PDB file of C-alpha atoms in Angstrom:
ATOM      1  CA  MET A 895      24.214  16.854 -29.432  1.00 83.00           C
ATOM      2  CA  GLU A 896      24.394  12.839 -29.875  1.00 84.00           C
ATOM      3  CA  SER A 897      22.797  10.966 -27.500  1.00 86.00           C
ATOM      4  CA  PRO A 898      24.818   9.853 -24.202  1.00 91.00           C
ATOM      5  CA  ALA A 899      24.009   6.088 -25.339  1.00 89.00           C
ATOM      6  CA  ARG A 900      25.556   6.320 -28.609  1.00 87.00           C
ATOM      7  CA  LEU A 901      29.104   8.291 -27.386  1.00 89.00           C
ATOM      8  CA  LEU A 902      29.836   6.355 -24.236  1.00 91.00           C
ATOM      9  CA  PRO A 903      31.559   2.758 -24.955  1.00 89.00           C
ATOM     10  CA  GLY A 904      29.309   0.174 -23.554  1.00 94.00           C
ATOM     11  CA  ALA A 905      26.472   2.290 -22.696  1.00 94.00           C
ATOM     12  CA  LEU A 906      23.895   1.806 -25.720  1.00 91.00           C
ATOM     13  CA  THR A 907      24.480  -2.215 -25.365  1.00 95.00           C
ATOM     14  CA  ALA A 908      24.113  -2.193 -21.572  1.00 95.00           C
ATOM     15  CA  ILE A 909      20.910  -0.210 -22.162  1.00 94.00           C
ATOM     16  CA  GLN A 910      19.930  -3.002 -24.581  1.00 94.00           C
ATOM     17  CA  ASP A 911      20.835  -5.741 -22.234  1.00 95.00           C
ATOM     18  CA  LEU A 912      18.301  -4.002 -19.820  1.00 94.00           C
ATOM     19  CA  LEU A 913      15.711  -3.779 -22.423  1.00 94.00           C
ATOM     20  CA  LYS A 914      16.398  -7.505 -23.737  1.00 96.00           C
ATOM     21  CA  SER A 915      15.885  -8.629 -20.034  1.00 95.00           C
ATOM     22  CA  ALA A 916      12.804  -6.960 -19.635  1.00 95.00           C
ATOM     23  CA  LYS A 917      11.328  -8.631 -22.476  1.00 95.00           C
ATOM     24  CA  GLY A 918      12.348 -11.906 -21.482  1.00 95.00           C
ATOM     25  CA  GLY A 919      10.070 -11.752 -18.735  1.00 95.00           C
ATOM     26  CA  GLY A 920       6.898 -13.430 -19.726  1.00 96.00           C
ATOM     27  CA  ALA A 921       4.460  -9.995 -19.865  1.00 97.00           C
ATOM     28  CA  PRO A 922       3.043  -9.629 -23.195  1.00 96.00           C
ATOM     29  CA  GLU A 923       4.947  -8.103 -25.552  1.00 95.00           C
ATOM     30  CA  SER A 924       2.183  -5.804 -26.488  1.00 95.00           C
ATOM     31  CA  THR A 925       1.963  -4.436 -22.876  1.00 96.00           C
ATOM     32  CA  LEU A 926       5.534  -3.836 -22.537  1.00 97.00           C
ATOM     33  CA  GLU A 927       4.958  -1.761 -26.194  1.00 96.00           C
ATOM     34  CA  LEU A 928       2.122   0.022 -24.024  1.00 97.00           C
ATOM     35  CA  VAL A 929       4.007   0.941 -21.086  1.00 97.00           C
ATOM     36  CA  HIS A 930       6.866   2.206 -22.954  1.00 97.00           C
ATOM     37  CA  LEU A 931       4.558   4.575 -24.721  1.00 97.00           C
ATOM     38  CA  ARG A 932       2.723   5.599 -22.139  1.00 98.00           C
ATOM     39  CA  ALA A 933       5.997   6.524 -19.994  1.00 98.00           C
ATOM     40  CA  SER A 934       7.314   8.549 -23.163  1.00 97.00           C
ATOM     41  CA  GLN A 935       4.260  10.275 -23.285  1.00 97.00           C
ATOM     42  CA  ILE A 936       4.438  11.712 -19.684  1.00 97.00           C
ATOM     43  CA  ASN A 937       7.823  12.782 -19.724  1.00 96.00           C
ATOM     44  CA  GLY A 938       7.769  14.247 -23.019  1.00 95.00           C
ATOM     45  CA  CYS A 939       9.461  12.285 -25.171  1.00 95.00           C
ATOM     46  CA  GLY A 940       9.045  12.650 -28.746  1.00 94.00           C
ATOM     47  CA  PHE A 941      11.729  10.765 -30.218  1.00 93.00           C
ATOM     48  CA  CYS A 942      10.398   7.296 -27.807  1.00 93.00           C
ATOM     49  CA  VAL A 943       6.723   7.844 -28.354  1.00 95.00           C
ATOM     50  CA  HIS A 944       7.458   8.094 -32.625  1.00 94.00           C
ATOM     51  CA  MET A 945       9.799   4.940 -31.504  1.00 92.00           C
ATOM     52  CA  GLY A 946       7.386   3.513 -29.315  1.00 93.00           C
ATOM     53  CA  ALA A 947       4.376   3.312 -31.502  1.00 95.00           C
ATOM     54  CA  ARG A 948       6.479   1.533 -34.383  1.00 93.00           C
ATOM     55  CA  ALA A 949       7.568  -0.708 -32.447  1.00 92.00           C
ATOM     56  CA  ALA A 950       3.787  -1.311 -30.618  1.00 94.00           C
ATOM     57  CA  LYS A 951       2.226  -1.521 -34.766  1.00 94.00           C
ATOM     58  CA  ARG A 952       5.336  -4.263 -34.732  1.00 92.00           C
ATOM     59  CA  ALA A 953       4.226  -6.427 -32.332  1.00 89.00           C
ATOM     60  CA  GLY A 954       0.422  -6.263 -33.548  1.00 92.00           C
ATOM     61  CA  GLU A 955      -1.320  -3.115 -31.507  1.00 94.00           C
ATOM     62  CA  THR A 956      -3.777  -1.368 -33.794  1.00 95.00           C
ATOM     63  CA  ASP A 957      -4.437   2.248 -34.288  1.00 95.00           C
ATOM     64  CA  GLU A 958      -7.017   2.707 -32.537  1.00 95.00           C
ATOM     65  CA  ARG A 959      -5.739   1.330 -29.170  1.00 96.00           C
ATOM     66  CA  LEU A 960      -2.159   3.611 -29.909  1.00 96.00           C
ATOM     67  CA  TRP A 961      -4.028   6.708 -30.273  1.00 94.00           C
ATOM     68  CA  ALA A 962      -6.042   6.052 -26.944  1.00 97.00           C
ATOM     69  CA  VAL A 963      -3.352   4.958 -24.642  1.00 97.00           C
ATOM     70  CA  ALA A 964      -3.175   8.572 -23.187  1.00 96.00           C
ATOM     71  CA  ALA A 965      -6.616   8.109 -22.299  1.00 97.00           C
ATOM     72  CA  TRP A 966      -6.394   4.976 -21.538  1.00 97.00           C
ATOM     73  CA  ARG A 967      -8.865   5.204 -18.243  1.00 97.00           C
ATOM     74  CA  GLU A 968     -11.597   6.994 -20.530  1.00 97.00           C
ATOM     75  CA  ALA A 969     -11.109   4.631 -23.571  1.00 96.00           C
ATOM     76  CA  PRO A 970     -12.533   0.904 -23.944  1.00 96.00           C
ATOM     77  CA  PHE A 971     -10.065  -0.526 -25.854  1.00 97.00           C
ATOM     78  CA  PHE A 972      -7.571  -2.149 -23.135  1.00 97.00           C
ATOM     79  CA  THR A 973      -8.113  -5.025 -20.423  1.00 98.00           C
ATOM     80  CA  ASP A 974      -7.993  -4.950 -16.452  1.00 98.00           C
ATOM     81  CA  ALA A 975      -4.682  -6.372 -16.715  1.00 98.00           C
ATOM     82  CA  GLU A 976      -3.128  -3.639 -19.530  1.00 98.00           C
ATOM     83  CA  ARG A 977      -4.899  -1.118 -17.304  1.00 98.00           C
ATOM     84  CA  ALA A 978      -2.692  -1.890 -14.372  1.00 98.00           C
ATOM     85  CA  ALA A 979       0.227  -1.863 -16.220  1.00 98.00           C
ATOM     86  CA  LEU A 980      -0.706   1.717 -17.879  1.00 98.00           C
ATOM     87  CA  ALA A 981      -1.268   2.908 -13.827  1.00 98.00           C
ATOM     88  CA  LEU A 982       1.824   1.664 -12.805  1.00 98.00           C
ATOM     89  CA  ALA A 983       3.700   3.020 -15.677  1.00 98.00           C
ATOM     90  CA  GLU A 984       1.945   6.483 -14.509  1.00 97.00           C
ATOM     91  CA  ALA A 985       2.949   6.165 -10.968  1.00 96.00           C
ATOM     92  CA  ALA A 986       6.184   5.111 -11.650  1.00 97.00           C
ATOM     93  CA  THR A 987       6.773   7.454 -13.714  1.00 97.00           C
ATOM     94  CA  ARG A 988       5.792  10.304 -11.766  1.00 94.00           C
ATOM     95  CA  LEU A 989       7.350   9.329  -8.366  1.00 90.00           C
ATOM     96  CA  SER A 990       7.934  12.599  -6.912  1.00 87.00           C
ATOM     97  CA  ASP A 991       4.364  13.864  -7.394  1.00 87.00           C
ATOM     98  CA  ASN A 992       2.480  11.649  -4.438  1.00 83.00           C
ATOM     99  CA  ALA A 993       3.870  10.814  -0.889  1.00 84.00           C
ATOM    100  CA  ASP A 994       3.310   7.406  -1.356  1.00 85.00           C
ATOM    101  CA  PRO A 995       4.472   6.866  -5.371  1.00 86.00           C
ATOM    102  CA  VAL A 996       3.092   3.373  -5.827  1.00 92.00           C
ATOM    103  CA  PRO A 997      -0.115   3.125  -3.125  1.00 90.00           C
ATOM    104  CA  ASP A 998      -1.002  -0.538  -2.740  1.00 95.00           C
ATOM    105  CA  GLU A 999      -4.350  -0.500  -5.016  1.00 96.00           C
ATOM    106  CA  ILE A1000      -2.012   0.054  -8.349  1.00 96.00           C
ATOM    107  CA  TRP A1001       0.112  -2.934  -6.780  1.00 96.00           C
ATOM    108  CA  ASN A1002      -2.809  -5.029  -5.619  1.00 97.00           C
ATOM    109  CA  ALA A1003      -3.828  -4.546  -9.460  1.00 97.00           C
ATOM    110  CA  MET A1004      -0.746  -5.968 -10.566  1.00 98.00           C
ATOM    111  CA  THR A1005      -0.261  -8.664  -8.810  1.00 98.00           C
ATOM    112  CA  GLU A1006      -4.067  -9.929  -9.720  1.00 98.00           C
ATOM    113  CA  HIS A1007      -3.214  -9.728 -13.422  1.00 98.00           C
ATOM    114  CA  TYR A1008       0.530 -11.091 -13.474  1.00 98.00           C
ATOM    115  CA  ASP A1009       3.153 -13.091 -11.897  1.00 98.00           C
ATOM    116  CA  GLU A1010       6.221 -11.735 -10.540  1.00 97.00           C
ATOM    117  CA  LYS A1011       8.558 -12.254 -13.003  1.00 98.00           C
ATOM    118  CA  GLN A1012       5.868 -10.281 -15.100  1.00 98.00           C
ATOM    119  CA  ILE A1013       5.458  -7.578 -12.709  1.00 98.00           C
ATOM    120  CA  ALA A1014       9.758  -7.718 -12.917  1.00 98.00           C
ATOM    121  CA  SER A1015       9.307  -7.142 -16.817  1.00 98.00           C
ATOM    122  CA  ILE A1016       7.034  -4.640 -16.915  1.00 98.00           C
ATOM    123  CA  THR A1017       8.840  -2.633 -14.264  1.00 98.00           C
ATOM    124  CA  MET A1018      12.037  -2.935 -15.712  1.00 97.00           C
ATOM    125  CA  MET A1019      10.045  -1.614 -19.156  1.00 97.00           C
ATOM    126  CA  ILE A1020       8.955   1.592 -16.965  1.00 98.00           C
ATOM    127  CA  ALA A1021      12.631   1.867 -15.610  1.00 97.00           C
ATOM    128  CA  VAL A1022      14.891   1.628 -18.534  1.00 96.00           C
ATOM    129  CA  THR A1023      11.713   4.071 -20.933  1.00 97.00           C
ATOM    130  CA  ASN A1024      12.653   6.482 -18.099  1.00 96.00           C
ATOM    131  CA  LEU A1025      16.426   6.112 -18.578  1.00 96.00           C
ATOM    132  CA  PHE A1026      15.971   6.319 -22.597  1.00 93.00           C
ATOM    133  CA  ASN A1027      13.151   8.837 -22.001  1.00 94.00           C
ATOM    134  CA  CYS A1028      15.633  11.505 -19.590  1.00 94.00           C
ATOM    135  CA  LEU A1029      18.717  10.952 -22.079  1.00 93.00           C
ATOM    136  CA  ASN A1030      16.569  11.783 -25.009  1.00 92.00           C
ATOM    137  CA  VAL A1031      14.670  14.866 -23.658  1.00 92.00           C
ATOM    138  CA  THR A1032      17.917  15.994 -21.852  1.00 89.00           C
ATOM    139  CA  THR A1033      19.435  15.910 -25.466  1.00 91.00           C
ATOM    140  CA  LYS A1034      16.669  16.975 -27.286  1.00 90.00           C
ATOM    141  CA  GLN A1035      16.495  13.992 -29.629  1.00 85.00           C
ATOM    142  CA  VAL A1036      14.419  14.451 -32.486  1.00 82.00           C
ATOM    143  CA  ALA A1037      11.582  12.459 -33.290  1.00 87.00           C
ATOM    144  CA  GLY A1038      11.836   9.789 -36.676  1.00 78.00           C
ATOM    145  CA  THR A1039      15.956  10.538 -36.157  1.00 77.00           C
ATOM    146  CA  TRP A1040      16.984   7.239 -35.356  1.00 64.00           C
ATOM    147  CA  GLY A1041      16.284   3.869 -36.396  1.00 54.00           C
TER     148      GLY A1041
END
């Protein structure tokens, strides 16, 4: 089926408004694209991985960094701030995997590198990504078929 966001009146506009809000919080665009890509990888959303990699390239990301996002802990290409955001993306995407889904260690790393508005921006990007992933994986959207 077509994406529910495209079928239901106002849904796509509402999601796009959330995305716009996330991008307006002052967090670096490249960081937002990295967390989008990592959450989409975790959720197995090929559609969003494809679109996310394209968006990250437009935001100036290199192929080397994009190829390494899935192994960001082992790769030397990411700053401490980006690592904090990627850790938050993983924790917030895997909420049911741990009794303490977002431990203080992850939260404290975020506060070392970002102000409250930037953390809100990154958190919103992760949430919107998980919404897109849920819609696209559920309805089997095919990578490369939209946009």
